mmCIF file of C-alpha atoms in Angstrom:
data_model
loop_
_atom_site.group_PDB
_atom_site.id
_atom_site.type_symbol
_atom_site.label_atom_id
_atom_site.label_comp_id
_atom_site.label_asym_id
_atom_site.label_seq_id
_atom_site.Cartn_x
_atom_site.Cartn_y
_atom_site.Cartn_z
ATOM 1 C CA MET Z 34 0.000 0.000 0.000
ATOM 2 C CA ASP Z 35 1.306 3.461 -0.862
ATOM 3 C CA THR Z 36 0.609 6.828 0.748
ATOM 4 C CA ASN Z 37 -2.037 7.885 -1.793
ATOM 5 C CA GLN Z 38 -3.968 4.690 -1.245
ATOM 6 C CA MET Z 39 -3.826 5.238 2.500
ATOM 7 C CA TYR Z 40 -5.356 8.704 2.129
ATOM 8 C CA SER Z 41 -8.123 7.198 -0.004
ATOM 9 C CA ASN Z 42 -8.749 4.534 2.625
ATOM 10 C CA SER Z 43 -8.844 7.168 5.359
ATOM 11 C CA THR Z 44 -11.415 9.179 3.440
ATOM 12 C CA GLU Z 45 -13.643 6.126 3.094
ATOM 13 C CA ILE Z 46 -13.262 5.257 6.773
ATOM 14 C CA LEU Z 47 -14.289 8.741 7.961
ATOM 15 C CA GLN Z 48 -17.271 8.719 5.620
ATOM 16 C CA ALA Z 49 -18.296 5.258 6.827
ATOM 17 C CA ILE Z 50 -18.183 6.338 10.487
ATOM 18 C CA ARG Z 51 -20.529 9.251 9.862
ATOM 19 C CA ARG Z 52 -22.828 7.107 7.779
ATOM 20 C CA LYS Z 53 -22.966 4.024 10.026
ATOM 21 C CA LYS Z 54 -22.556 5.665 13.475
ATOM 22 C CA PRO Z 55 -20.855 2.582 14.977
ATOM 23 C CA ILE Z 56 -21.275 1.733 18.653
ATOM 24 C CA ILE Z 57 -17.941 1.709 20.487
ATOM 25 C CA HIS Z 58 -17.864 -0.119 23.814
ATOM 26 C CA GLN Z 59 -15.100 1.097 26.100
ATOM 27 C CA ILE Z 60 -13.834 -0.341 29.342
ATOM 28 C CA THR Z 61 -11.579 2.560 30.062
ATOM 29 C CA ASN Z 62 -10.122 4.644 32.846
ATOM 30 C CA TYR Z 63 -12.126 7.098 34.921
ATOM 31 C CA VAL Z 64 -9.584 9.918 34.499
ATOM 32 C CA THR Z 65 -10.311 10.270 30.784
ATOM 33 C CA VAL Z 66 -13.660 8.513 30.350
ATOM 34 C CA GLN Z 67 -15.610 11.637 29.338
ATOM 35 C CA ASP Z 68 -13.057 12.693 26.739
ATOM 36 C CA CYS Z 69 -12.930 9.151 25.362
ATOM 37 C CA ALA Z 70 -16.705 9.204 24.939
ATOM 38 C CA ASN Z 71 -16.715 12.666 23.392
ATOM 39 C CA VAL Z 72 -13.994 11.899 20.864
ATOM 40 C CA VAL Z 73 -16.041 8.965 19.553
ATOM 41 C CA LEU Z 74 -18.990 11.332 19.171
ATOM 42 C CA ALA Z 75 -16.774 13.897 17.430
ATOM 43 C CA LEU Z 76 -15.838 11.367 14.761
ATOM 44 C CA GLY Z 77 -19.455 10.347 14.308
ATOM 45 C CA GLY Z 78 -19.657 7.193 16.413
ATOM 46 C CA SER Z 79 -21.710 6.292 19.477
ATOM 47 C CA PRO Z 80 -19.907 5.465 22.761
ATOM 48 C CA ILE Z 81 -20.967 3.051 25.487
ATOM 49 C CA MET Z 82 -18.921 3.062 28.690
ATOM 50 C CA ALA Z 83 -19.850 -0.112 30.581
ATOM 51 C CA ASP Z 84 -17.732 -2.348 32.794
ATOM 52 C CA ALA Z 85 -20.229 -4.250 34.979
ATOM 53 C CA GLU Z 86 -19.890 -7.968 34.268
ATOM 54 C CA GLN Z 87 -23.636 -8.427 34.618
ATOM 55 C CA GLU Z 88 -24.313 -6.525 31.391
ATOM 56 C CA LEU Z 89 -21.238 -7.295 29.295
ATOM 57 C CA GLU Z 90 -22.931 -10.001 27.247
ATOM 58 C CA ASP Z 91 -25.649 -7.602 26.112
ATOM 59 C CA ILE Z 92 -23.437 -4.549 25.634
ATOM 60 C CA VAL Z 93 -20.633 -6.211 23.688
ATOM 61 C CA ARG Z 94 -23.057 -7.975 21.367
ATOM 62 C CA LEU Z 95 -24.704 -4.712 20.289
ATOM 63 C CA SER Z 96 -21.339 -2.972 19.772
ATOM 64 C CA ASN Z 97 -19.122 -2.683 16.697
ATOM 65 C CA ALA Z 98 -15.766 -2.471 18.510
ATOM 66 C CA LEU Z 99 -14.342 -2.999 21.997
ATOM 67 C CA VAL Z 100 -11.683 -0.707 23.472
ATOM 68 C CA ILE Z 101 -9.825 -1.880 26.581
ATOM 69 C CA ASN Z 102 -7.812 0.747 28.466
ATOM 70 C CA ILE Z 103 -6.028 -0.230 31.708
ATOM 71 C CA GLY Z 104 -5.389 3.327 32.906
ATOM 72 C CA THR Z 105 -7.155 2.949 36.263
ATOM 73 C CA LEU Z 106 -6.873 -0.794 36.571
ATOM 74 C CA ASN Z 107 -8.474 -2.713 39.434
ATOM 75 C CA ASP Z 108 -9.540 -6.309 40.009
ATOM 76 C CA ARG Z 109 -13.183 -5.672 39.101
ATOM 77 C CA THR Z 110 -12.502 -3.992 35.766
ATOM 78 C CA ARG Z 111 -9.679 -6.419 35.058
ATOM 79 C CA SER Z 112 -12.107 -9.323 35.190
ATOM 80 C CA SER Z 113 -14.559 -7.442 32.970
ATOM 81 C CA MET Z 114 -11.834 -6.832 30.395
ATOM 82 C CA PHE Z 115 -11.140 -10.540 29.987
ATOM 83 C CA THR Z 116 -14.820 -11.415 29.798
ATOM 84 C CA ALA Z 117 -15.629 -8.660 27.289
ATOM 85 C CA ALA Z 118 -12.672 -9.562 25.077
ATOM 86 C CA HIS Z 119 -13.862 -13.152 24.757
ATOM 87 C CA ILE Z 120 -17.405 -12.073 23.930
ATOM 88 C CA ALA Z 121 -16.065 -9.611 21.354
ATOM 89 C CA ARG Z 122 -14.019 -12.321 19.688
ATOM 90 C CA ASP Z 123 -17.051 -14.608 19.597
ATOM 91 C CA CYS Z 124 -19.027 -11.796 17.952
ATOM 92 C CA GLY Z 125 -16.265 -11.018 15.465
ATOM 93 C CA ILE Z 126 -15.801 -7.395 16.489
ATOM 94 C CA PRO Z 127 -12.331 -5.821 16.802
ATOM 95 C CA VAL Z 128 -10.591 -5.512 20.161
ATOM 96 C CA ILE Z 129 -8.241 -2.576 20.722
ATOM 97 C CA LEU Z 130 -5.893 -2.547 23.724
ATOM 98 C CA ASP Z 131 -4.297 0.491 25.350
ATOM 99 C CA PRO Z 132 -1.657 -0.828 27.811
ATOM 100 C CA VAL Z 133 -1.530 2.397 29.839
ATOM 101 C CA GLY Z 134 1.444 2.430 32.178
ATOM 102 C CA SER Z 135 2.587 -1.087 31.323
ATOM 103 C CA GLY Z 136 6.015 -1.390 32.858
ATOM 104 C CA ALA Z 137 5.210 1.024 35.698
ATOM 105 C CA SER Z 138 4.010 -1.743 38.027
ATOM 106 C CA SER Z 139 4.057 -5.525 38.021
ATOM 107 C CA TYR Z 140 0.242 -5.539 38.293
ATOM 108 C CA ARG Z 141 -0.193 -3.564 35.080
ATOM 109 C CA THR Z 142 2.555 -5.384 33.246
ATOM 110 C CA GLN Z 143 1.258 -8.822 34.151
ATOM 111 C CA THR Z 144 -2.323 -7.878 33.304
ATOM 112 C CA VAL Z 145 -1.271 -6.808 29.811
ATOM 113 C CA GLN Z 146 0.732 -9.971 29.266
ATOM 114 C CA ASN Z 147 -2.190 -12.090 30.479
ATOM 115 C CA LEU Z 148 -4.650 -10.271 28.221
ATOM 116 C CA ILE Z 149 -2.441 -10.788 25.197
ATOM 117 C CA SER Z 150 -1.694 -14.436 25.937
ATOM 118 C CA ASP Z 151 -5.374 -15.101 26.614
ATOM 119 C CA LEU Z 152 -6.674 -13.359 23.492
ATOM 120 C CA VAL Z 153 -4.492 -11.303 21.148
ATOM 121 C CA PRO Z 154 -6.164 -7.958 20.407
ATOM 122 C CA ASN Z 155 -6.542 -6.695 16.846
ATOM 123 C CA VAL Z 156 -4.695 -3.459 17.639
ATOM 124 C CA ILE Z 157 -2.360 -2.398 20.441
ATOM 125 C CA ARG Z 158 -1.681 1.334 20.793
ATOM 126 C CA GLY Z 159 0.725 2.801 23.316
ATOM 127 C CA ASN Z 160 3.705 5.060 23.743
ATOM 128 C CA LEU Z 161 7.205 3.691 23.264
ATOM 129 C CA SER Z 162 7.773 2.737 26.901
ATOM 130 C CA GLU Z 163 4.471 0.882 27.052
ATOM 131 C CA ILE Z 164 5.073 -0.995 23.817
ATOM 132 C CA ARG Z 165 8.605 -1.911 24.898
ATOM 133 C CA SER Z 166 7.040 -3.386 28.035
ATOM 134 C CA VAL Z 167 4.468 -5.282 25.972
ATOM 135 C CA ALA Z 168 7.330 -6.651 23.877
ATOM 136 C CA GLN Z 169 9.154 -7.551 27.108
ATOM 137 C CA LEU Z 170 12.029 -5.212 26.341
ATOM 138 C CA SER Z 171 13.654 -2.900 28.864
ATOM 139 C CA SER Z 172 11.598 0.210 29.528
ATOM 140 C CA HIS Z 173 11.867 3.455 31.467
ATOM 141 C CA THR Z 174 8.202 4.128 32.220
ATOM 142 C CA SER Z 175 7.860 6.531 35.137
ATOM 143 C CA GLY Z 176 4.090 7.048 35.094
ATOM 144 C CA VAL Z 177 0.978 6.189 33.158
ATOM 145 C CA ASP Z 178 1.335 9.239 30.892
ATOM 146 C CA SER Z 179 5.086 8.912 30.414
ATOM 147 C CA ALA Z 180 6.600 8.029 27.086
ATOM 148 C CA GLY Z 181 9.867 7.382 28.892
ATOM 149 C CA CYS Z 182 13.291 8.517 27.765
ATOM 150 C CA ASP Z 183 14.156 5.508 25.665
ATOM 151 C CA GLY Z 184 12.978 6.541 22.212
ATOM 152 C CA ALA Z 185 13.282 10.259 21.473
ATOM 153 C CA GLY Z 186 14.450 10.713 17.909
ATOM 154 C CA GLN Z 187 14.938 7.007 17.379
ATOM 155 C CA VAL Z 188 12.422 6.504 14.581
ATOM 156 C CA GLU Z 189 14.220 3.584 12.971
ATOM 157 C CA GLN Z 190 14.457 1.689 16.247
ATOM 158 C CA THR Z 191 10.800 2.404 16.938
ATOM 159 C CA LYS Z 192 9.834 1.092 13.508
ATOM 160 C CA GLU Z 193 11.783 -2.100 14.173
ATOM 161 C CA ILE Z 194 10.059 -2.640 17.527
ATOM 162 C CA ALA Z 195 6.613 -2.088 15.999
ATOM 163 C CA CYS Z 196 7.285 -4.441 13.081
ATOM 164 C CA LYS Z 197 8.742 -7.221 15.203
ATOM 165 C CA LEU Z 198 5.966 -7.090 17.793
ATOM 166 C CA SER Z 199 3.310 -6.979 15.080
ATOM 167 C CA ARG Z 200 4.742 -10.068 13.403
ATOM 168 C CA LYS Z 201 5.145 -11.861 16.721
ATOM 169 C CA LEU Z 202 1.562 -11.257 17.877
ATOM 170 C CA GLY Z 203 -0.201 -11.090 14.526
ATOM 171 C CA CYS Z 204 -1.877 -7.751 15.221
ATOM 172 C CA ILE Z 205 -1.501 -4.076 14.389
ATOM 173 C CA VAL Z 206 0.966 -2.236 16.640
ATOM 174 C CA ALA Z 207 0.916 1.545 16.969
ATOM 175 C CA ILE Z 208 3.573 3.496 18.860
ATOM 176 C CA THR Z 209 2.648 7.128 19.405
ATOM 177 C CA GLY Z 210 4.874 10.052 20.278
ATOM 178 C CA LYS Z 211 6.398 12.996 18.450
ATOM 179 C CA THR Z 212 6.377 10.674 15.434
ATOM 180 C CA ASP Z 213 3.687 7.998 15.298
ATOM 181 C CA ILE Z 214 4.575 4.580 13.916
ATOM 182 C CA VAL Z 215 2.019 1.970 12.837
ATOM 183 C CA SER Z 216 2.895 -1.492 11.534
ATOM 184 C CA ASP Z 217 1.066 -4.615 10.409
ATOM 185 C CA GLY Z 218 4.322 -6.574 10.414
ATOM 186 C CA THR Z 219 5.000 -5.854 6.745
ATOM 187 C CA SER Z 220 4.073 -2.250 6.000
ATOM 188 C CA VAL Z 221 4.950 0.736 8.174
ATOM 189 C CA ALA Z 222 3.155 4.068 8.336
ATOM 190 C CA ILE Z 223 4.977 7.107 9.693
ATOM 191 C CA ILE Z 224 2.875 10.070 10.848
ATOM 192 C CA GLU Z 225 4.633 13.321 11.674
ATOM 193 C CA ASN Z 226 1.588 15.415 12.494
ATOM 194 C CA GLY Z 227 0.951 16.651 16.002
ATOM 195 C CA HIS Z 228 1.661 19.496 18.415
ATOM 196 C CA PRO Z 229 3.345 19.686 21.858
ATOM 197 C CA ALA Z 230 0.073 20.835 23.436
ATOM 198 C CA LEU Z 231 -1.273 17.299 22.934
ATOM 199 C CA THR Z 232 1.154 16.184 25.649
ATOM 200 C CA GLN Z 233 0.049 18.941 28.040
ATOM 201 C CA ILE Z 234 -3.541 17.830 28.566
ATOM 202 C CA THR Z 235 -4.492 14.504 30.112
ATOM 203 C CA GLY Z 236 -5.963 11.834 27.925
ATOM 204 C CA THR Z 237 -4.887 12.415 24.338
ATOM 205 C CA GLY Z 238 -3.361 8.939 24.231
ATOM 206 C CA CYS Z 239 -6.565 7.413 25.593
ATOM 207 C CA MET Z 240 -8.572 9.468 23.129
ATOM 208 C CA SER Z 241 -6.352 8.262 20.297
ATOM 209 C CA THR Z 242 -7.111 4.665 21.242
ATOM 210 C CA ALA Z 243 -10.847 5.424 21.359
ATOM 211 C CA MET Z 244 -10.514 6.884 17.858
ATOM 212 C CA VAL Z 245 -8.690 3.751 16.681
ATOM 213 C CA GLY Z 246 -11.618 1.694 17.946
ATOM 214 C CA THR Z 247 -14.066 3.952 16.132
ATOM 215 C CA CYS Z 248 -12.202 3.623 12.850
ATOM 216 C CA CYS Z 249 -11.770 -0.152 13.222
ATOM 217 C CA ALA Z 250 -15.517 -0.513 13.754
ATOM 218 C CA VAL Z 251 -16.304 0.255 10.096
ATOM 219 C CA THR Z 252 -13.605 -1.747 8.270
ATOM 220 C CA ASP Z 253 -11.614 -4.946 8.530
ATOM 221 C CA ASP Z 254 -8.505 -3.069 7.344
ATOM 222 C CA TYR Z 255 -7.247 -2.356 10.845
ATOM 223 C CA PHE Z 256 -3.931 -1.007 9.582
ATOM 224 C CA SER Z 257 -5.640 1.782 7.618
ATOM 225 C CA ALA Z 258 -8.087 2.349 10.460
ATOM 226 C CA THR Z 259 -5.300 2.848 12.997
ATOM 227 C CA VAL Z 260 -3.391 5.190 10.693
ATOM 228 C CA THR Z 261 -6.564 7.189 10.053
ATOM 229 C CA ALA Z 262 -7.238 7.673 13.752
ATOM 230 C CA LEU Z 263 -3.709 8.826 14.574
ATOM 231 C CA LEU Z 264 -3.571 11.078 11.527
ATOM 232 C CA CYS Z 265 -6.798 12.721 12.694
ATOM 233 C CA MET Z 266 -5.455 13.271 16.215
ATOM 234 C CA GLY Z 267 -2.204 14.766 14.935
ATOM 235 C CA ILE Z 268 -3.897 17.129 12.496
ATOM 236 C CA GLY Z 269 -6.592 17.999 15.032
ATOM 237 C CA GLY Z 270 -3.869 18.990 17.490
ATOM 238 C CA GLU Z 271 -2.161 21.190 14.925
ATOM 239 C CA LEU Z 272 -5.390 22.968 14.012
ATOM 240 C CA ALA Z 273 -6.358 23.459 17.664
ATOM 241 C CA SER Z 274 -2.928 24.844 18.567
ATOM 242 C CA VAL Z 275 -3.799 28.330 17.281
ATOM 243 C CA HIS Z 276 -5.968 28.798 20.376
ATOM 244 C CA ALA Z 277 -4.204 30.303 23.390
ATOM 245 C CA GLY Z 278 -4.333 28.351 26.646
ATOM 246 C CA LEU Z 279 -4.768 24.651 27.299
ATOM 247 C CA GLY Z 280 -8.474 24.941 28.103
ATOM 248 C CA SER Z 281 -9.183 26.571 24.763
ATOM 249 C CA PHE Z 282 -6.943 24.029 23.038
ATOM 250 C CA HIS Z 283 -8.873 21.166 24.633
ATOM 251 C CA THR Z 284 -12.201 22.530 23.397
ATOM 252 C CA ALA Z 285 -10.854 23.397 19.957
ATOM 253 C CA LEU Z 286 -9.435 19.881 19.563
ATOM 254 C CA PHE Z 287 -12.949 18.427 19.646
ATOM 255 C CA ASP Z 288 -14.207 21.143 17.313
ATOM 256 C CA HIS Z 289 -11.607 20.297 14.684
ATOM 257 C CA LEU Z 290 -11.901 16.522 15.067
ATOM 258 C CA SER Z 291 -15.634 16.799 14.405
ATOM 259 C CA THR Z 292 -15.074 18.512 11.041
ATOM 260 C CA LEU Z 293 -12.121 16.544 9.631
ATOM 261 C CA ASP Z 294 -12.589 14.960 6.232
ATOM 262 C CA GLY Z 295 -10.463 13.248 3.609
ATOM 263 C CA ALA Z 296 -9.613 16.455 1.773
ATOM 264 C CA LEU Z 297 -8.250 18.050 4.930
ATOM 265 C CA LEU Z 298 -6.233 14.936 5.752
ATOM 266 C CA ARG Z 299 -4.565 15.103 2.322
ATOM 267 C CA GLN Z 300 -3.948 18.818 2.672
ATOM 268 C CA LYS Z 301 -2.465 18.727 6.187
ATOM 269 C CA GLY Z 302 -1.157 15.169 6.461
ATOM 270 C CA LYS Z 303 2.499 14.345 6.973
ATOM 271 C CA LEU Z 304 2.071 10.659 6.259
ATOM 272 C CA TYR Z 305 4.529 8.213 4.709
ATOM 273 C CA VAL Z 306 3.797 4.554 4.056
ATOM 274 C CA GLU Z 307 6.650 2.132 3.504
#
């Protein structure tokens, strides 16, 4: 797949979201839950935020994608994550995993490893430290929002990690940071859109994962779906950056995400597919 084809795929994915209004079930963290719901709405989807085991069977079966985010992990939600993932796989809907803070504690790290060994997700999105932990490489995670210090400017190394982990697990791997890298084990997409303000408000990583789930809900091309979501977040951040102050930036981010289309992605995108 080349870059032009990816832009065409992204256009179709955004159009499909607004036409189909897919239901995105999220078992996510309470710090960013509202933003994760709102970003799905901004793209044109419909969020459901449910983690009670008693209703998982019903909720997952009416959904078009499942997003699992371990940001505020506890034993109750952990159990729900495993149950929901199995139901999602039985229903044939995509499962997207955000291993927030993997490597920061043994509880988080082991939970991620258990989730993956129990049922490999269709997409894993995290920062470099988190993905290094998933791949069982050394990591320098110092908090759930930390990208660590082990990858700045090392695009080639990041590409290698994404490709190897993708081939090993048989799923899409996305590593986000100043440069976003997405791999399906063969192809690699490099996205250089974004703005520093995205790192200064809580939840843009979680929101990115929610957007990946929304895009995956309308296609079985999870590589293109993941690239589309991260391209939208990067461009949305750039467009919102003209607003002074982080509060205004936060609001403007949703405004711009809600109006993105294929033409704007082509115009503003800094996307390269190898």
